[in-house]
Coordinates of C-alpha atoms in Angstrom, one line a residue:
X1 CA 126.2 234.2 79.6
X2 CA 123.1 235.0 77.0
X3 CA 124.2 232.6 74.8
X4 CA 124.8 229.8 77.6
X5 CA 121.6 230.2 78.5
X6 CA 119.9 230.0 74.9
X7 CA 121.9 226.8 74.5
X8 CA 120.7 225.4 77.8
X9 CA 116.9 226.3 76.5
X10 CA 117.7 224.5 73.3
X11 CA 119.0 221.3 74.9
X12 CA 116.0 221.0 77.7
X13 CA 114.1 221.5 74.2
X14 CA 115.4 218.8 72.8
X15 CA 115.3 216.6 75.7
X16 CA 111.5 217.5 75.9
X17 CA 111.2 216.6 72.0
X18 CA 112.0 212.9 73.3
X19 CA 114.3 210.2 72.9
X20 CA 113.4 206.9 70.6
X21 CA 115.4 203.9 70.6
X22 CA 117.0 203.1 67.4
X23 CA 118.4 199.3 67.4
X24 CA 122.3 200.2 66.2
X25 CA 123.0 203.4 67.9
X26 CA 120.8 203.2 71.4
X27 CA 119.2 206.5 70.8
X28 CA 118.4 209.2 68.9
X29 CA 117.7 213.0 69.5
X30 CA 115.5 215.1 67.5
X31 CA 114.7 219.0 67.5
X32 CA 111.1 220.5 67.6
X33 CA 111.7 221.2 63.7
X34 CA 111.5 217.1 63.4
X35 CA 115.7 217.1 62.3
X36 CA 118.0 215.7 64.4
X37 CA 120.3 217.2 66.7
X38 CA 124.0 217.0 66.5
X39 CA 125.0 214.9 69.4
X40 CA 127.9 212.5 70.7
X41 CA 128.1 210.0 73.0
X42 CA 130.4 209.1 76.5
X43 CA 130.4 205.9 78.6
X44 CA 128.2 207.6 80.7
X45 CA 126.6 210.9 79.2
X46 CA 125.5 212.8 76.2
X47 CA 127.4 215.9 74.5
X48 CA 125.6 217.8 72.6
X49 CA 126.8 220.7 69.4
X50 CA 125.8 223.9 69.6
X51 CA 126.3 225.0 65.7
X52 CA 128.5 227.7 67.3
X53 CA 131.9 226.2 67.7
X54 CA 131.1 225.0 71.4
X55 CA 130.1 221.6 73.0
X56 CA 127.9 221.2 75.8
X57 CA 128.0 218.8 78.3
X58 CA 124.8 218.0 79.8
X59 CA 126.4 215.5 82.4
X60 CA 125.4 212.0 83.5
X61 CA 122.1 210.9 81.9
X62 CA 120.9 209.5 85.1
X63 CA 121.1 206.7 86.0
X64 CA 123.2 205.2 83.4
X65 CA 126.5 203.6 84.9
X66 CA 128.7 201.6 83.0
X67 CA 128.7 199.3 86.6
X68 CA 125.6 197.9 85.5
X69 CA 127.8 195.6 83.1
X70 CA 128.2 192.0 84.1
X71 CA 126.5 189.2 86.3
X72 CA 123.8 190.3 88.6
X73 CA 122.0 187.4 90.9
X74 CA 118.2 188.1 91.3
X75 CA 118.3 185.3 94.0
X76 CA 119.7 181.6 94.7
X77 CA 118.3 180.1 91.8
X78 CA 118.7 182.7 88.8
X79 CA 121.1 185.1 87.4
X80 CA 121.6 187.3 84.3
X81 CA 124.6 188.9 82.8
X82 CA 124.4 192.2 81.2
X83 CA 127.0 193.6 78.2
X84 CA 127.6 196.7 77.0
X85 CA 127.6 195.3 73.1
X86 CA 123.7 195.1 73.8
X87 CA 123.8 191.6 73.7
X88 CA 121.1 189.6 75.4
X89 CA 121.5 187.0 77.9
X90 CA 119.1 183.9 78.4
X91 CA 117.1 183.2 81.7
X92 CA 114.4 181.0 82.9
X93 CA 112.1 183.6 82.6
X94 CA 112.5 185.8 79.7
X95 CA 115.6 187.8 77.5
X96 CA 117.2 190.6 78.9
X97 CA 119.0 193.4 77.2
X98 CA 120.5 196.1 78.6
X99 CA 120.7 199.8 77.0
X100 CA 123.8 200.9 78.4
X101 CA 122.8 205.1 77.4
X102 CA 119.1 205.0 78.6
X103 CA 119.7 203.4 82.0
X104 CA 117.0 201.0 81.1
X105 CA 116.7 196.7 80.9
X106 CA 114.2 195.4 78.2
X107 CA 112.6 192.1 78.5
X108 CA 111.7 190.2 75.9
X109 CA 109.7 186.5 75.9
X110 CA 110.8 183.5 73.6
X111 CA 108.8 184.8 70.9
X112 CA 110.8 188.2 70.8
X113 CA 108.3 190.4 72.0
X114 CA 108.9 193.4 74.4
X115 CA 107.1 192.2 77.9
X116 CA 108.6 194.9 80.3
X117 CA 110.8 198.1 80.8
X118 CA 113.0 198.3 83.9
X119 CA 114.4 201.5 85.3
X120 CA 117.8 201.3 86.9
X121 CA 117.7 203.2 89.7
X122 CA 121.0 202.7 91.2
X123 CA 124.1 200.7 90.6
X124 CA 127.4 200.4 92.8
X125 CA 129.9 197.8 92.3
X126 CA 128.0 195.4 94.8
X127 CA 124.2 196.3 94.4
X128 CA 121.6 196.8 91.2
X129 CA 118.4 198.5 92.1
X130 CA 115.6 198.2 89.4
X131 CA 111.8 198.7 88.9
X132 CA 109.0 198.6 86.3
X133 CA 108.1 202.0 85.2
X134 CA 105.5 203.4 87.3
X135 CA 106.2 200.8 89.9
X136 CA 106.9 201.7 93.7
X137 CA 108.3 198.3 94.3
X138 CA 111.9 198.0 93.7
X139 CA 113.9 194.7 92.9
X140 CA 117.3 194.5 94.4
X141 CA 120.3 192.4 92.9
X142 CA 123.6 191.5 94.0
X143 CA 127.0 191.5 92.4
X144 CA 127.6 188.4 94.8
X145 CA 126.2 185.1 94.7
X146 CA 123.8 184.3 97.7
X147 CA 124.1 181.0 99.2
X148 CA 122.5 177.9 98.0
X149 CA 119.0 177.8 99.9
X150 CA 116.9 174.6 100.3
X151 CA 114.4 174.0 97.5
X152 CA 112.6 170.5 98.9
X153 CA 112.4 168.5 101.9
X154 CA 111.2 164.6 101.4
X155 CA 109.9 162.6 104.8
X156 CA 110.5 159.0 104.3
X157 CA 106.5 158.6 105.5
X158 CA 103.9 161.0 104.6
X159 CA 101.0 159.4 106.1
X160 CA 101.3 157.6 109.5
X161 CA 98.2 155.5 111.2
X162 CA 99.3 154.6 115.0
X163 CA 97.3 153.5 118.0
X164 CA 98.1 155.7 121.5
X165 CA 101.5 154.8 122.8
X166 CA 102.7 153.9 119.6
X167 CA 106.3 155.5 118.7
X168 CA 107.4 155.4 114.8
X169 CA 110.7 157.1 113.4
X170 CA 110.6 159.2 110.5
X171 CA 113.6 160.5 108.4
X172 CA 114.3 163.1 106.0
X173 CA 116.3 164.4 103.3
X174 CA 117.3 168.2 102.1
X175 CA 117.7 169.4 98.3
X176 CA 119.2 170.4 96.7
X177 CA 122.8 168.6 97.7
X178 CA 124.6 171.4 97.6
X179 CA 122.4 173.9 100.2
X180 CA 124.4 175.6 102.2
X181 CA 122.3 175.2 105.7
X182 CA 120.4 171.9 105.6
X183 CA 119.2 172.1 109.1
X184 CA 115.3 171.8 109.6
X185 CA 113.0 172.2 112.5
X186 CA 110.1 170.0 113.6
X187 CA 106.6 170.7 115.3
X188 CA 103.2 168.7 115.9
X189 CA 100.0 170.8 115.2
X190 CA 98.3 168.8 118.1
X191 CA 101.0 167.5 120.7
X192 CA 97.6 166.4 122.4
X193 CA 97.5 163.6 119.5
X194 CA 100.8 163.0 119.0
X195 CA 104.4 164.5 120.1
X196 CA 107.9 164.7 117.8
X197 CA 111.2 164.0 119.2
X198 CA 114.7 165.0 117.0
X199 CA 117.2 162.7 117.6
X200 CA 120.2 163.0 115.1
X201 CA 119.3 162.1 111.1
X202 CA 116.0 161.0 112.6
X203 CA 112.8 162.0 114.6
X204 CA 110.7 160.2 116.7
X205 CA 106.8 160.6 116.8
X206 CA 104.9 159.4 119.4
X207 CA 101.1 158.5 119.4
X208 CA 99.4 160.4 122.4
X209 CA 95.6 160.1 122.0
X210 CA 93.0 159.4 119.8
X211 CA 92.6 162.1 116.7
X212 CA 94.7 163.4 113.6
X213 CA 97.6 166.0 113.4
X214 CA 100.1 167.2 111.4
X215 CA 103.5 166.8 111.9
X216 CA 105.9 169.8 110.0
X217 CA 109.6 169.8 108.5
X218 CA 110.6 173.1 108.0
X219 CA 113.9 174.6 106.2
X220 CA 115.7 177.0 108.7
X221 CA 117.5 178.9 106.0
X222 CA 115.0 181.4 105.4
X223 CA 113.5 179.4 102.0
X224 CA 110.6 178.7 103.9
X225 CA 110.3 175.0 102.4
X226 CA 108.6 172.5 104.6
X227 CA 107.0 168.9 104.3
X228 CA 104.3 167.6 106.1
X229 CA 103.1 164.3 107.6
X230 CA 99.6 163.4 108.4
X231 CA 99.2 161.6 111.8
X232 CA 96.0 159.5 112.6
X233 CA 96.1 158.0 116.0
X234 CA 93.2 155.5 116.6
X235 CA 91.7 152.1 114.9
X236 CA 92.1 152.6 111.6
X237 CA 88.9 152.2 109.5
X238 CA 88.0 148.6 108.4
X239 CA 87.5 147.5 105.0
X240 CA 84.3 146.1 104.8
X241 CA 83.9 145.6 100.9
X242 CA 86.4 144.4 98.1
X243 CA 85.6 144.7 94.3
X244 CA 86.9 142.3 91.8
X245 CA 86.6 142.4 88.1
X246 CA 87.0 139.5 85.5
X247 CA 87.0 140.1 81.8
X248 CA 84.8 143.3 82.3
X249 CA 82.3 141.5 84.8
X250 CA 82.4 142.8 88.2
X251 CA 81.3 141.4 91.5
X252 CA 81.8 142.3 95.3
X253 CA 82.9 140.2 98.1
X254 CA 81.8 141.5 101.8
X255 CA 83.7 141.3 105.4
X256 CA 82.7 139.0 107.9
X257 CA 83.9 140.1 110.8
X258 CA 84.5 137.1 112.8
X259 CA 82.6 136.1 116.1
X260 CA 81.1 133.1 118.4
X261 CA 76.9 132.0 117.5
X262 CA 74.9 129.6 118.2
X263 CA 74.8 127.2 115.2
X264 CA 71.4 125.2 114.6
X265 CA 67.5 125.8 115.3
X266 CA 68.0 128.7 117.9
X267 CA 64.6 129.8 120.0
X268 CA 63.2 132.4 117.6
X269 CA 62.8 129.9 115.0
X270 CA 61.3 127.3 116.9
X271 CA 58.9 129.2 117.8
X272 CA 57.5 129.5 114.5
X273 CA 58.4 126.1 112.6
X274 CA 59.1 122.8 113.9
X275 CA 62.7 122.2 113.1
X276 CA 64.3 119.2 111.2
X277 CA 66.2 116.9 113.1
X278 CA 69.4 117.8 111.4
X279 CA 69.2 121.1 112.8
X280 CA 70.2 119.9 116.4
X281 CA 71.9 119.8 118.5
X282 CA 72.4 123.6 118.5
X283 CA 76.1 124.2 119.3
X284 CA 78.4 127.3 119.4
X285 CA 81.0 127.7 116.8
X286 CA 83.8 130.6 116.8
X287 CA 84.7 131.5 113.4
X288 CA 88.0 133.9 112.1
X289 CA 87.2 137.0 109.6
X290 CA 86.5 136.0 106.2
X291 CA 84.9 137.4 103.2
X292 CA 81.4 136.3 101.6
X293 CA 80.3 137.1 97.9
X294 CA 77.6 139.9 98.2
X295 CA 75.3 137.9 95.5
X296 CA 75.4 134.2 94.1
X297 CA 77.7 133.6 91.3
X298 CA 76.0 135.3 88.5
X299 CA 75.2 134.1 84.6
X300 CA 77.7 137.1 83.6
X301 CA 80.6 136.0 85.7
X302 CA 80.4 131.9 85.2
X303 CA 80.7 133.1 81.2
X304 CA 83.4 135.3 82.0
X305 CA 85.1 132.6 84.2
X306 CA 84.0 129.2 82.0
X307 CA 83.3 130.8 78.4
X308 CA 79.8 128.5 78.4
X309 CA 77.1 127.6 80.0
X310 CA 77.3 124.4 82.6
X311 CA 77.4 121.0 80.8
X312 CA 74.6 119.9 82.5
X313 CA 71.6 118.8 79.6
X314 CA 69.1 121.4 81.0
X315 CA 70.8 124.7 81.1
X316 CA 70.0 127.9 81.7
X317 CA 67.2 129.3 79.5
X318 CA 64.0 131.6 79.7
X319 CA 62.0 129.2 81.2
X320 CA 64.1 129.2 85.0
X321 CA 65.5 132.8 84.4
X322 CA 68.5 133.8 81.7
X323 CA 70.5 137.0 81.6
X324 CA 73.5 138.4 82.8
X325 CA 72.1 139.2 86.6
X326 CA 70.3 136.1 87.1
X327 CA 72.1 133.5 89.4
X328 CA 73.9 130.8 87.6
X329 CA 72.0 127.6 88.3
X330 CA 72.0 123.8 87.0
X331 CA 75.6 123.8 88.3
X332 CA 77.2 120.7 90.3
X333 CA 79.5 121.0 93.5
X334 CA 82.1 119.5 91.0
X335 CA 81.5 121.8 88.3
X336 CA 82.0 124.9 91.0
X337 CA 85.4 123.6 92.0
X338 CA 86.4 123.6 88.5
X339 CA 84.9 126.8 88.2
X340 CA 86.4 128.4 91.3
X341 CA 90.0 127.0 90.4
X342 CA 89.8 128.7 86.8
X343 CA 89.1 131.9 88.5
X344 CA 91.9 131.7 91.0
X345 CA 94.0 131.3 87.8
X346 CA 92.6 134.6 86.3
X347 CA 93.0 136.9 89.8
X348 CA 95.8 135.5 91.8
X349 CA 93.4 135.0 94.6
X350 CA 91.9 132.1 96.9
X351 CA 88.0 131.9 96.3
X352 CA 86.6 129.0 97.7
X353 CA 83.0 127.6 98.8
X354 CA 82.2 128.9 102.0
X355 CA 82.0 126.2 105.1
X356 CA 78.6 125.2 106.4
X357 CA 79.5 127.4 109.3
X358 CA 80.7 130.1 107.3
X359 CA 77.2 130.1 105.4
X360 CA 75.2 130.5 108.4
X361 CA 76.9 133.0 110.1
X362 CA 76.8 135.4 107.4
X363 CA 73.1 134.2 106.8
X364 CA 72.5 135.3 110.6
X365 CA 74.0 138.8 110.1
X366 CA 77.3 137.9 111.1
X367 CA 78.3 140.2 114.8
X368 CA 75.3 142.4 113.6
X369 CA 73.0 139.9 113.8
X370 CA 69.3 141.3 114.9
X371 CA 68.2 137.5 115.5
X372 CA 66.1 137.3 112.1
X373 CA 64.5 134.0 110.9
X374 CA 65.3 134.5 107.1
X375 CA 68.8 136.3 106.1
X376 CA 67.6 139.8 105.7
X377 CA 67.3 143.3 107.4
X378 CA 63.4 142.4 108.1
X379 CA 61.4 139.7 109.5
X380 CA 59.2 139.7 106.4
X381 CA 60.4 137.1 104.1
X382 CA 58.9 138.4 101.1
X383 CA 61.1 141.5 101.7
X384 CA 64.3 140.0 101.8
X385 CA 63.6 136.8 99.8
X386 CA 62.3 135.2 96.3
X387 CA 60.6 132.0 97.3
X388 CA 57.2 130.3 96.2
X389 CA 54.4 132.5 97.2
X390 CA 56.4 135.8 95.4
X391 CA 57.5 134.7 92.2
X392 CA 55.7 136.4 89.4
X393 CA 54.2 133.3 88.4
X394 CA 53.7 130.0 89.5
X395 CA 53.2 128.2 86.6
X396 CA 56.6 126.3 84.4
X397 CA 56.8 128.2 81.1
X398 CA 55.4 131.3 82.0
X399 CA 57.4 134.4 82.2
X400 CA 58.6 135.1 85.6
X401 CA 58.8 131.5 86.7
X402 CA 61.9 130.3 88.0
X403 CA 64.6 132.2 89.4
X404 CA 65.2 136.1 89.5
X405 CA 67.5 138.7 89.1
X406 CA 70.3 139.1 92.2
X407 CA 69.9 141.7 94.7
X408 CA 66.6 142.9 94.0
X409 CA 65.3 142.2 97.5
X410 CA 66.7 143.7 100.7
X411 CA 69.8 142.6 102.0
X412 CA 70.9 141.2 105.3
X413 CA 72.6 143.2 108.0
X414 CA 76.0 142.7 106.5
X415 CA 75.0 143.8 103.0
X416 CA 74.9 140.5 101.7
X417 CA 72.2 139.7 99.0
X418 CA 69.8 136.5 98.6
X419 CA 71.6 134.3 101.0
X420 CA 67.4 133.4 101.7
X421 CA 65.7 132.1 98.6
X422 CA 66.2 132.5 94.7
X423 CA 68.8 129.5 94.5
X424 CA 70.4 126.9 96.9
X425 CA 73.5 127.7 97.4
X426 CA 76.5 124.8 97.7
X427 CA 78.9 124.4 100.7
X428 CA 82.0 123.2 100.9
X429 CA 81.3 120.6 103.8
X430 CA 80.3 117.0 103.5
X431 CA 76.7 116.2 104.9
X432 CA 76.6 115.0 108.6
X433 CA 75.0 115.2 111.9
X434 CA 75.7 118.0 114.3
X435 CA 77.8 117.4 117.2
X436 CA 76.9 119.3 120.7
X437 CA 80.4 120.5 121.4
X438 CA 81.9 123.6 120.5
X439 CA 83.9 124.3 117.4
X440 CA 86.3 126.7 115.8
X441 CA 86.5 127.5 112.2
X442 CA 84.8 123.9 111.6
X443 CA 84.9 122.3 107.7
X444 CA 82.3 119.3 108.7
X445 CA 83.0 115.7 108.6
X446 CA 85.7 114.5 107.0
X447 CA 84.3 111.8 104.6
X448 CA 80.9 111.3 102.9
X449 CA 78.7 110.8 99.9
X450 CA 76.7 114.2 99.6
X451 CA 77.6 117.5 99.9
X452 CA 75.9 120.6 102.0
X453 CA 73.6 123.6 100.2
X454 CA 71.9 125.8 102.3
X455 CA 69.3 129.1 102.1
X456 CA 66.3 127.4 100.2
X457 CA 65.3 128.7 96.4
X458 CA 62.1 130.1 94.2
X459 CA 60.6 126.9 94.5
X460 CA 60.6 126.3 98.4
X461 CA 58.0 127.7 100.7
X462 CA 59.3 130.2 103.6
X463 CA 60.1 127.3 106.0
X464 CA 62.7 126.1 103.3
X465 CA 64.3 129.5 103.3
X466 CA 65.0 129.6 107.1
X467 CA 68.7 130.5 108.0
X468 CA 69.2 127.0 109.6
X469 CA 67.2 125.0 107.6
X470 CA 70.0 122.2 105.7
X471 CA 69.6 120.3 102.7
X472 CA 72.2 117.9 100.9
X473 CA 72.9 115.8 97.8
X474 CA 75.6 114.0 95.9
X475 CA 78.6 116.3 94.1
X476 CA 77.3 115.8 90.3
X477 CA 73.8 116.9 91.2
X478 CA 72.4 119.8 89.6
X479 CA 68.9 121.7 89.8
X480 CA 67.3 124.7 88.3
X481 CA 67.3 126.2 92.1
X482 CA 70.8 125.4 92.9
X483 CA 73.6 127.8 92.7
X484 CA 76.9 128.9 94.2
X485 CA 78.0 131.9 96.4
X486 CA 82.0 132.8 96.7
X487 CA 84.1 133.2 100.0
X488 CA 87.3 134.1 100.5

């Protein structure tokens, strides 16, 4: 009895002394004097030799159990196999090694660095419970592979723009193909905006009232996987600007919403200036939507398309304004047609000259017109136009004489610059007298000898820069005050 008590004390002392890992044996037990204790191992216990001819079996070294060997499933997407010989098994987030006589699982990274030690708390034929040392959170693994859960849901549309009363259809697909439960549920974040009604393999989204909401599709297998579709009910935002780039040169086109206006010299202009005879009779014109150049065609854009200055003997110079941001001038109506043809080949678009009616409607500010005499957001011409009275110099050959850089005065109600002053702008139409009848999308006379240009220029007085003023010349004519604005 005394000998067993002494041996038990000795064994406990050995345990207190500590266990150190050895790569081949799995562990060693040291005595308090630093020498290695005599021991042998069984599948689930440690046997110490007491040196007096008797072995003492400490019993199971809790929680070691040979049942841990085999494949255990951590979740529906990953598993790990533990082998009794201590070999490793690779999975996505680490390298696992089971030490069968210590009841521990070592986790290494891809560089073979020990990152985590797991303690085995319980193991049965169907369940393995582990935790990290010092943690109160347990991870339960199963010997039976759980059902494949849904990992993703894809909707046929992720955004819908609708008007009240519209009904649109959504369909969906569930991944992976072998998911055990592919059923889903649907919900709307605001049924006052849009409702959702499942019908077999599709769902109907009905717009109720203006606003936004989110339609959510959710898996029902416990995976918490969802997919969403943003629904906007109401008139979509109107695009009012397009940007184009040609050989590194960028230019913008402004949206002109269609409408009806009175073309010709209207009352507010007649009260200030005596109209020319070709500005009457006034008549109603209705236009469809179109696009207008934010500025005149610049010298930089002309170079980018044509590769050279105009062929006129009097081309751009410092005398009348020279620089990338100056308007192109000394360009004939015929030159403009060549330019537009090449521009369309380069962009794949259908740019053109504006009709005379389109030019005047845009110059007046379109449907946003405030009734100004000149094209701009001010009734004072000097705020919106370069003309004879405000160019820097009125003496030929001196600095500032001639055209000025585009968009350096205030824009009109549509955000369009320089439709009054700087350079006259060619229009598509033949020149001719007005009729008194109402017209829709007019294109002018079918023939003639002169083409129309509009807007006035740097060498005109204020009267010549009125939005109703007209002028014309032969298609081959060029001036230092005559340029082009694009339409689309």
